[in-house]
Tab-separated table of C-alpha atoms in Angstrom:
chain	number	residue	atom	x	y	z
A	1	MET	CA	65.001	0.159	166.173
A	2	HIS	CA	61.720	-0.314	164.329
A	3	TYR	CA	58.711	1.357	165.940
A	4	VAL	CA	55.313	0.296	164.639
A	5	ILE	CA	52.256	2.391	165.505
A	6	VAL	CA	48.811	1.006	164.697
A	7	GLY	CA	46.304	3.830	164.316
A	8	ALA	CA	46.774	7.314	162.890
A	9	GLY	CA	44.430	9.279	165.120
A	10	PRO	CA	45.706	11.917	167.573
A	11	ALA	CA	47.443	9.354	169.819
A	12	GLY	CA	49.251	7.643	166.962
A	13	VAL	CA	50.281	10.827	165.144
A	14	VAL	CA	51.582	12.524	168.299
A	15	ALA	CA	53.466	9.356	169.234
A	16	ALA	CA	55.122	9.121	165.812
A	17	GLU	CA	56.248	12.738	165.956
A	18	ALA	CA	57.506	12.391	169.530
A	19	LEU	CA	59.465	9.283	168.593
A	20	ARG	CA	61.138	11.094	165.742
A	21	LYS	CA	62.279	13.854	168.113
A	22	VAL	CA	63.835	11.500	170.653
A	23	ASP	CA	65.132	8.935	168.131
A	24	PRO	CA	66.204	10.632	164.872
A	25	GLN	CA	67.533	7.366	163.415
A	26	GLY	CA	64.767	4.895	164.262
A	27	ASP	CA	62.406	3.453	161.663
A	28	ILE	CA	58.789	4.482	162.253
A	29	SER	CA	55.791	2.854	160.558
A	30	LEU	CA	52.388	4.456	161.105
A	31	LEU	CA	49.443	2.272	160.098
A	32	ASP	CA	46.178	3.858	159.007
A	33	ARG	CA	43.357	1.649	157.789
A	34	HIS	CA	41.336	4.556	156.355
A	35	GLY	CA	43.492	5.047	153.281
A	36	GLU	CA	43.283	8.837	153.525
A	37	PRO	CA	45.250	11.522	155.383
A	38	PRO	CA	45.100	11.097	159.184
A	39	TYR	CA	42.197	13.118	160.555
A	40	SER	CA	40.585	14.096	163.827
A	41	ARG	CA	37.116	12.854	164.697
A	42	MET	CA	36.684	15.908	166.909
A	43	ALA	CA	36.795	18.034	163.744
A	44	ILE	CA	34.005	16.105	161.995
A	45	PRO	CA	31.173	18.189	163.572
A	46	TYR	CA	32.812	21.351	162.182
A	47	TYR	CA	32.774	19.707	158.742
A	48	LEU	CA	29.117	18.739	159.205
A	49	ALA	CA	28.239	22.292	160.174
A	50	GLY	CA	29.981	23.622	157.053
A	51	ASN	CA	32.597	25.549	159.030
A	52	ILE	CA	35.518	23.674	157.459
A	53	ALA	CA	36.187	21.634	154.339
A	54	GLU	CA	37.265	18.006	154.540
A	55	GLU	CA	40.882	19.123	154.561
A	56	GLY	CA	40.178	20.973	157.790
A	57	THR	CA	39.722	17.643	159.583
A	58	HIS	CA	43.273	16.561	158.746
A	59	LEU	CA	45.569	16.371	161.759
A	60	ARG	CA	48.514	17.795	159.815
A	61	LYS	CA	47.850	20.267	157.020
A	62	GLU	CA	51.315	20.521	155.442
A	63	GLU	CA	51.720	18.357	152.345
A	64	GLY	CA	54.352	15.664	152.813
A	65	HIS	CA	54.492	16.244	156.579
A	66	PHE	CA	55.091	12.603	157.497
A	67	GLU	CA	57.476	11.951	154.653
A	68	LYS	CA	59.637	14.901	155.733
A	69	LEU	CA	59.880	13.380	159.211
A	70	GLY	CA	60.779	9.969	157.829
A	71	ILE	CA	57.540	8.434	159.073
A	72	GLN	CA	56.229	5.751	156.746
A	73	LEU	CA	52.447	5.763	156.340
A	74	VAL	CA	51.063	2.270	155.722
A	75	ASN	CA	47.453	2.020	154.531
A	76	GLN	CA	46.618	-1.153	156.424
A	77	GLY	CA	44.728	-2.212	159.508
A	78	ILE	CA	45.665	-4.966	161.933
A	79	ARG	CA	44.380	-8.536	162.224
A	80	LYS	CA	46.598	-10.051	164.869
A	81	VAL	CA	49.490	-9.428	167.260
A	82	SER	CA	52.113	-12.130	167.866
A	83	PRO	CA	54.168	-10.862	170.827
A	84	ALA	CA	56.404	-13.942	171.041
A	85	ASP	CA	57.689	-13.359	167.495
A	86	ARG	CA	57.297	-9.582	167.653
A	87	HIS	CA	55.251	-9.225	164.505
A	88	ILE	CA	51.747	-8.168	163.547
A	89	THR	CA	49.508	-9.514	160.792
A	90	LEU	CA	47.959	-6.857	158.563
A	91	ASP	CA	44.582	-6.794	156.839
A	92	ASP	CA	46.104	-8.072	153.595
A	93	GLY	CA	47.648	-11.062	155.391
A	94	SER	CA	51.220	-9.778	155.286
A	95	GLN	CA	53.359	-9.547	158.401
A	96	LEU	CA	55.312	-6.628	159.827
A	97	GLN	CA	58.111	-7.034	162.367
A	98	TYR	CA	58.555	-4.596	165.230
A	99	ASP	CA	60.934	-3.877	168.069
A	100	LYS	CA	58.410	-1.713	169.901
A	101	LEU	CA	54.695	-1.657	169.101
A	102	LEU	CA	52.132	1.005	169.971
A	103	LEU	CA	48.452	0.110	169.740
A	104	ALA	CA	46.454	3.282	169.129
A	105	THR	CA	43.538	1.554	167.445
A	106	GLY	CA	40.854	3.823	168.866
A	107	SER	CA	37.245	2.808	169.327
A	108	HIS	CA	34.147	1.969	167.318
A	109	PRO	CA	30.508	3.043	167.629
A	110	LEU	CA	28.238	0.587	169.397
A	111	THR	CA	25.195	-0.476	167.403
A	112	PRO	CA	22.054	-0.300	169.550
A	113	PRO	CA	19.925	-3.477	169.596
A	114	ILE	CA	16.989	-1.848	167.820
A	115	PRO	CA	14.949	-3.683	165.149
A	116	GLY	CA	15.536	-1.932	161.832
A	117	VAL	CA	18.861	-0.344	162.816
A	118	ASP	CA	20.347	-1.837	159.637
A	119	ASN	CA	17.867	-0.045	157.352
A	120	PRO	CA	19.318	2.285	154.695
A	121	GLY	CA	19.494	5.810	156.060
A	122	VAL	CA	20.475	4.678	159.577
A	123	LEU	CA	24.126	5.280	160.378
A	124	PRO	CA	26.533	6.433	163.084
A	125	CYS	CA	28.614	9.598	162.850
A	126	TRP	CA	32.072	8.266	163.608
A	127	GLU	CA	34.184	8.093	160.466
A	128	LEU	CA	34.669	10.749	157.823
A	129	GLU	CA	32.806	8.497	155.380
A	130	HIS	CA	29.745	8.651	157.674
A	131	ALA	CA	29.979	12.433	157.749
A	132	ARG	CA	30.029	12.594	153.950
A	133	GLU	CA	26.781	10.611	153.799
A	134	ILE	CA	25.169	12.763	156.496
A	135	VAL	CA	26.053	15.914	154.556
A	136	LYS	CA	24.236	14.479	151.523
A	137	ARG	CA	21.103	13.616	153.473
A	138	ALA	CA	20.861	16.340	156.128
A	139	LYS	CA	19.728	19.195	153.916
A	140	PRO	CA	17.932	22.201	155.438
A	141	GLY	CA	14.423	21.129	156.401
A	142	ALA	CA	15.201	17.399	156.384
A	143	LYS	CA	13.744	15.392	159.249
A	144	VAL	CA	16.563	13.896	161.306
A	145	ALA	CA	16.306	11.657	164.372
A	146	LEU	CA	19.341	11.430	166.639
A	147	ILE	CA	19.378	8.424	168.982
A	148	GLY	CA	21.558	9.226	171.993
A	149	ALA	CA	22.158	12.497	173.833
A	150	GLY	CA	25.463	11.704	175.480
A	151	PHE	CA	28.630	13.698	174.889
A	152	ILE	CA	29.101	12.491	171.305
A	153	GLY	CA	25.402	12.830	170.519
A	154	CYS	CA	25.283	16.425	171.734
A	155	ILE	CA	28.319	17.360	169.647
A	156	ILE	CA	26.510	15.982	166.592
A	157	LEU	CA	23.321	17.759	167.717
A	158	GLU	CA	25.109	21.112	167.517
A	159	ALA	CA	26.255	20.455	163.940
A	160	LEU	CA	22.831	19.233	162.814
A	161	ALA	CA	21.115	22.285	164.288
A	162	LEU	CA	23.473	24.507	162.309
A	163	ARG	CA	22.458	22.618	159.157
A	164	LYS	CA	18.878	23.776	159.891
A	165	VAL	CA	17.310	20.336	159.874
A	166	GLU	CA	14.114	19.419	161.716
A	167	LEU	CA	15.718	17.562	164.601
A	168	ALA	CA	14.406	15.115	167.192
A	169	VAL	CA	16.708	13.685	169.889
A	170	ILE	CA	15.886	10.471	171.771
A	171	GLU	CA	17.829	9.588	174.945
A	172	MET	CA	17.111	6.473	177.000
A	173	GLY	CA	18.694	8.014	180.106
A	174	PRO	CA	16.802	10.264	182.519
A	175	ARG	CA	18.517	13.438	181.254
A	176	MET	CA	20.752	14.756	178.523
A	177	VAL	CA	24.493	14.029	178.828
A	178	PRO	CA	23.907	11.718	181.810
A	179	ARG	CA	27.599	10.785	182.180
A	180	MET	CA	28.677	14.410	182.296
A	181	MET	CA	25.859	16.397	183.912
A	182	ASP	CA	23.739	15.953	187.031
A	183	GLU	CA	19.932	16.151	186.981
A	184	LYS	CA	19.682	19.935	187.228
A	185	ALA	CA	22.288	20.679	184.577
A	186	GLY	CA	20.955	17.973	182.247
A	187	ALA	CA	17.439	19.381	182.561
A	188	MET	CA	18.727	22.861	181.718
A	189	ILE	CA	20.423	21.593	178.550
A	190	LYS	CA	17.157	19.926	177.519
A	191	ALA	CA	15.193	23.132	178.101
A	192	TRP	CA	17.791	25.094	176.124
A	193	CYS	CA	17.531	22.709	173.155
A	194	GLU	CA	13.739	22.815	173.199
A	195	ASP	CA	13.868	26.616	173.213
A	196	LYS	CA	15.979	26.335	170.045
A	197	GLY	CA	13.358	24.207	168.301
A	198	VAL	CA	14.815	20.740	168.929
A	199	ALA	CA	12.378	18.040	170.057
A	200	VAL	CA	13.955	16.146	172.984
A	201	TYR	CA	12.694	12.846	174.387
A	202	THR	CA	14.489	11.724	177.543
A	203	ASP	CA	13.871	8.512	179.480
A	204	THR	CA	12.683	7.101	176.161
A	205	GLN	CA	13.672	3.829	174.498
A	206	VAL	CA	13.440	3.534	170.697
A	207	GLU	CA	11.411	0.394	169.966
A	208	ALA	CA	12.073	0.076	166.235
A	209	ILE	CA	13.129	1.865	163.077
A	210	GLU	CA	10.739	1.122	160.243
A	211	ALA	CA	11.100	1.522	156.518
A	212	ALA	CA	8.175	3.767	155.627
A	213	GLN	CA	6.036	4.547	152.610
A	214	GLY	CA	5.703	8.246	151.930
A	215	ALA	CA	7.609	11.505	152.058
A	216	GLN	CA	10.110	10.284	154.649
A	217	PRO	CA	11.722	6.852	154.140
A	218	LEU	CA	11.926	5.976	157.864
A	219	ASN	CA	9.833	5.971	161.010
A	220	VAL	CA	11.368	5.920	164.477
A	221	VAL	CA	8.939	4.071	166.743
A	222	LEU	CA	8.699	5.239	170.364
A	223	PRO	CA	6.787	3.702	173.293
A	224	GLY	CA	3.020	3.861	172.894
A	225	GLY	CA	3.275	3.597	169.112
A	226	LYS	CA	4.346	7.188	168.493
A	227	ARG	CA	6.214	7.465	165.190
A	228	LEU	CA	8.744	10.105	164.210
A	229	PRO	CA	9.130	10.391	160.420
A	230	ALA	CA	12.779	10.717	159.392
A	231	ASP	CA	14.885	11.193	156.288
A	232	LEU	CA	17.939	10.218	158.302
A	233	VAL	CA	18.537	8.441	161.631
A	234	ILE	CA	21.876	8.848	163.395
A	235	THR	CA	22.889	6.543	166.233
A	236	ALA	CA	25.166	7.853	168.977
A	237	THR	CA	24.760	5.291	171.731
A	238	GLY	CA	28.312	4.837	172.943
A	239	VAL	CA	31.636	3.444	171.774
A	240	GLY	CA	33.815	0.435	172.535
A	241	ALA	CA	37.591	0.051	172.410
A	242	ASN	CA	39.029	-1.697	169.345
A	243	THR	CA	40.643	-4.755	170.909
A	244	ALA	CA	39.220	-7.793	169.065
A	245	PHE	CA	42.476	-8.320	167.156
A	246	LEU	CA	44.227	-9.136	170.467
A	247	LYS	CA	42.329	-12.390	170.966
A	248	GLY	CA	44.855	-15.141	171.605
A	249	SER	CA	47.777	-12.713	171.952
A	250	GLY	CA	48.067	-12.994	175.719
A	251	ILE	CA	47.944	-9.211	176.091
A	252	LYS	CA	45.551	-8.339	178.917
A	253	VAL	CA	42.316	-6.594	178.024
A	254	ASP	CA	39.405	-5.393	180.166
A	255	GLN	CA	37.203	-2.540	178.911
A	256	GLY	CA	40.293	-1.503	176.977
A	257	ILE	CA	43.900	-2.591	176.682
A	258	LEU	CA	45.297	-2.536	180.218
A	259	VAL	CA	48.378	-0.313	180.582
A	260	ASP	CA	50.579	0.734	183.488
A	261	GLU	CA	51.879	4.218	184.323
A	262	PHE	CA	54.356	3.938	181.434
A	263	MET	CA	51.588	3.086	178.920
A	264	GLN	CA	53.053	-0.421	178.747
A	265	THR	CA	50.777	-3.434	178.303
A	266	SER	CA	51.286	-6.849	179.874
A	267	ASP	CA	53.936	-7.410	177.187
A	268	ALA	CA	57.110	-5.360	177.672
A	269	ASN	CA	57.439	-4.465	173.984
A	270	VAL	CA	53.823	-3.471	173.411
A	271	PHE	CA	52.265	-0.168	174.462
A	272	ALA	CA	48.776	1.286	174.063
A	273	ALA	CA	47.389	4.808	173.897
A	274	GLY	CA	44.177	6.718	173.256
A	275	ASP	CA	40.609	5.408	173.164
A	276	CYS	CA	41.698	1.760	173.194
A	277	ALA	CA	43.855	2.099	176.336
A	278	GLN	CA	42.639	1.553	179.879
A	279	GLY	CA	45.032	3.537	182.024
A	280	CYS	CA	45.269	5.401	185.285
A	281	ASP	CA	42.442	7.742	186.277
A	282	PHE	CA	43.884	10.824	187.983
A	283	SER	CA	40.985	11.214	190.406
A	284	THR	CA	40.390	7.616	191.462
A	285	GLY	CA	43.742	5.899	190.883
A	286	GLU	CA	41.876	3.089	189.124
A	287	ARG	CA	42.298	2.114	185.496
A	288	SER	CA	39.635	3.345	183.106
A	289	VAL	CA	39.089	4.300	179.481
A	290	HIS	CA	38.906	8.054	178.823
A	291	ALA	CA	37.923	8.380	175.169
A	292	ILE	CA	38.707	12.073	174.711
A	293	GLN	CA	41.272	13.738	172.473
A	294	PRO	CA	43.344	15.483	175.189
A	295	THR	CA	43.886	12.120	176.879
A	296	ALA	CA	44.833	10.525	173.555
A	297	VAL	CA	47.443	13.226	172.931
A	298	ASP	CA	48.938	12.809	176.414
A	299	HIS	CA	48.940	9.027	176.047
A	300	GLY	CA	50.685	9.178	172.687
A	301	ARG	CA	53.479	11.445	173.895
A	302	ILE	CA	54.130	9.477	177.109
A	303	ALA	CA	54.021	6.134	175.293
A	304	ALA	CA	56.529	7.342	172.702
A	305	LEU	CA	59.036	8.488	175.320
A	306	ASN	CA	58.856	5.157	177.098
A	307	MET	CA	59.108	3.183	173.843
A	308	ALA	CA	62.337	5.068	173.155
A	309	GLY	CA	63.811	3.981	176.479
A	310	GLN	CA	62.992	6.933	178.696
A	311	SER	CA	61.208	6.238	181.972
A	312	VAL	CA	58.409	8.815	182.069
A	313	PRO	CA	55.355	7.967	184.213
A	314	TYR	CA	51.882	9.196	183.399
A	315	LYS	CA	50.055	10.878	186.281
A	316	GLY	CA	46.658	9.812	185.043
A	317	SER	CA	43.792	11.096	182.934
A	318	VAL	CA	41.540	13.785	184.323
A	319	ASN	CA	37.873	13.200	183.577
A	320	MET	CA	37.290	16.299	181.454
A	321	ASN	CA	34.475	17.303	179.110
A	322	VAL	CA	33.719	20.631	177.452
A	323	LEU	CA	30.559	20.736	175.355
A	324	ASP	CA	28.910	23.374	173.174
A	325	THR	CA	25.195	22.634	172.734
A	326	ILE	CA	23.774	25.181	170.291
A	327	GLY	CA	25.705	27.942	172.032
A	328	LEU	CA	25.330	26.759	175.631
A	329	ILE	CA	28.738	25.813	177.045
A	330	SER	CA	28.868	23.096	179.702
A	331	THR	CA	31.864	21.503	181.395
A	332	SER	CA	32.634	18.765	183.884
A	333	PHE	CA	35.949	17.881	185.497
A	334	GLY	CA	37.238	15.183	187.820
A	335	LEU	CA	34.807	13.685	190.337
A	336	TRP	CA	31.955	15.938	189.202
A	337	MET	CA	29.455	13.521	190.786
A	338	GLY	CA	31.139	13.959	194.185
A	339	ALA	CA	33.478	12.065	196.503
A	340	LYS	CA	32.293	9.876	199.360
A	341	GLY	CA	32.093	11.937	202.521
A	342	GLY	CA	32.843	15.143	200.652
A	343	ASP	CA	31.152	18.545	200.636
A	344	CYS	CA	29.593	20.454	197.755
A	345	ILE	CA	28.183	23.852	196.848
A	346	GLU	CA	25.782	24.629	194.041
A	347	LEU	CA	24.731	27.758	192.172
A	348	HIS	CA	21.521	27.130	190.211
A	349	ASP	CA	19.968	29.822	188.008
A	350	PRO	CA	17.731	28.050	185.441
A	351	GLU	CA	16.139	31.250	184.140
A	352	ARG	CA	19.546	32.505	182.978
A	353	PHE	CA	20.867	29.020	182.121
A	354	ARG	CA	23.706	29.324	184.637
A	355	TYR	CA	24.901	26.520	186.861
A	356	LEU	CA	27.997	25.826	188.942
A	357	ASN	CA	28.646	22.841	191.202
A	358	LEU	CA	31.876	22.347	193.168
A	359	GLN	CA	32.786	19.071	194.865
A	360	PHE	CA	35.319	18.856	197.709
A	361	LYS	CA	37.134	16.085	199.530
A	362	ASP	CA	38.406	17.562	202.804
A	363	ASP	CA	39.691	20.991	201.672
A	364	VAL	CA	40.662	19.928	198.113
A	365	LEU	CA	38.523	20.597	195.044
A	366	VAL	CA	38.056	17.195	193.369
A	367	GLY	CA	35.259	17.844	190.877
A	368	ALA	CA	33.267	20.586	189.185
A	369	THR	CA	30.365	21.083	186.805
A	370	SER	CA	29.484	24.333	185.069
A	371	LEU	CA	26.908	25.448	182.556
A	372	GLY	CA	26.579	28.836	180.912
A	373	MET	CA	29.567	30.094	182.907
A	374	THR	CA	32.763	30.084	180.866
A	375	GLU	CA	34.717	32.332	183.251
A	376	HIS	CA	37.676	30.592	184.827
A	377	VAL	CA	36.870	27.138	183.426
A	378	GLY	CA	40.619	26.538	183.169
A	379	VAL	CA	40.964	27.480	186.823
A	380	LEU	CA	38.556	24.731	187.861
A	381	ARG	CA	40.661	22.183	186.029
A	382	GLY	CA	43.853	23.657	187.476
A	383	LEU	CA	42.629	23.461	191.051
A	384	ILE	CA	41.537	19.855	190.578
A	385	GLN	CA	44.790	18.754	188.926
A	386	SER	CA	47.032	20.590	191.381
A	387	GLN	CA	45.205	19.017	194.366
A	388	VAL	CA	46.198	22.100	196.321
A	389	PRO	CA	44.700	22.368	199.850
A	390	LEU	CA	42.332	25.312	199.853
A	391	GLY	CA	42.548	25.992	203.577
A	392	PRO	CA	40.239	28.887	204.542
A	393	TRP	CA	39.281	29.333	200.899
A	394	LYS	CA	37.137	26.223	200.996
A	395	ASP	CA	34.724	27.943	203.401
A	396	LYS	CA	34.699	31.036	201.205
A	397	LEU	CA	33.822	28.947	198.131
A	398	LEU	CA	31.065	27.196	200.074
A	399	VAL	CA	29.501	30.649	200.475
A	400	ASP	CA	30.270	31.947	196.954
A	401	PRO	CA	31.514	29.345	194.417
A	402	THR	CA	32.137	32.027	191.772
A	403	ARG	CA	35.293	33.123	193.661
A	404	VAL	CA	37.350	30.255	192.223
A	405	MET	CA	39.867	32.562	190.522
A	406	GLU	CA	40.585	34.317	193.825
A	407	ALA	CA	41.032	30.952	195.515
A	408	TYR	CA	43.357	29.774	192.738
A	409	LEU	CA	45.587	32.827	192.975
A	410	ALA	CA	45.601	32.807	196.761
A	411	ARG	CA	46.581	29.138	197.045
A	412	CYS	CA	48.776	28.695	193.986
A	413	GLY	CA	50.574	32.049	193.825
A	414	THR	CA	51.480	34.339	190.958
A	415	SER	CA	52.746	31.483	188.794
A	416	ALA	CA	49.174	30.189	188.671
A	417	GLN	CA	47.994	33.540	187.303
A	418	ALA	CA	50.348	33.237	184.361
A	419	ALA	CA	49.250	29.644	183.715
A	420	ALA	CA	45.553	30.518	183.916
A	421	SER	CA	45.901	33.339	181.392
A	422	ALA	CA	47.969	31.246	178.956
């Protein structure tokens, strides 16, 4: 059996290792177009901040790790999939046969339609090569403009602040992290950043990026003609699944590669995992793309087991975000924006930068948002994933939402206590 995995991010690496455990004799080819050791994008901000060296971004630190497992690393990307003949075409034009194929091709940064976005000094922060260039340019005191204050943008914001640059953040949405935080929580994150010396412009569309004459090589043009001088402009305006190579393959694609509960695509021998896969959402039952590393890891493991002939269904991805914004921890889980016909309770303490919002459907916790309150964050996720009926504890939480640990222990028993402390 020849397993071919395209993409050596978390989904691909975990899948390769899982395959080796369940099939010691199978041939495994792991394709990585970067031509360097497989690394984690989630570690790039730590590299930017100077907390780790480049080697710290590598997914596996032991030298020869893949060779010892009999996993062949192939430094190639993919051009085309031919399901009828069960082969793929690589970047160099060669072909590679497969028995089972896993597409873990990840995603790419979306380029905003801004005049001047192709000027030198304007770049995303997505690949390790981008991070290397940012490290060169983002010296202490440098003027940096960050376009986009979503989840990815705010992770980059944290690293840039630690580099002690003069930072301005421009977000076209009405608040920071609009797909993770409601209005009150988003406003609190903005106030926190401004208190830390970061200039934040929300509800603001960048009109152009100009090459400038003077101390700073760029100007970011805002509505009304306001110009922000910049040594470096970083775009963080969203990502899209890498699926273009599937054109003409017959494999079904929507926002990502459509997969069933077994991570199988519309072709029985082709699977997909990670940022490129559009699979089951735990909370809604619909298929969606969850471009986060925990989902990629789960996808990779489940896909590998099913590629090897086991029948292991995936229960679905939980919408889950944990963000550190210059020391302020915020989280959102599940249907944080609320369920139709559901109830909610909110604790709002802007002076102390504390916020907690619980969302219920009947007597089940289905979503939660927290800010500045790291206690029992795992419990919130556990209650949502377990879908345990809260019974009388729902009314107690509607009076005091901070009693989530008590509710968890009361409804889930002593085994939940052990899981929460693990």
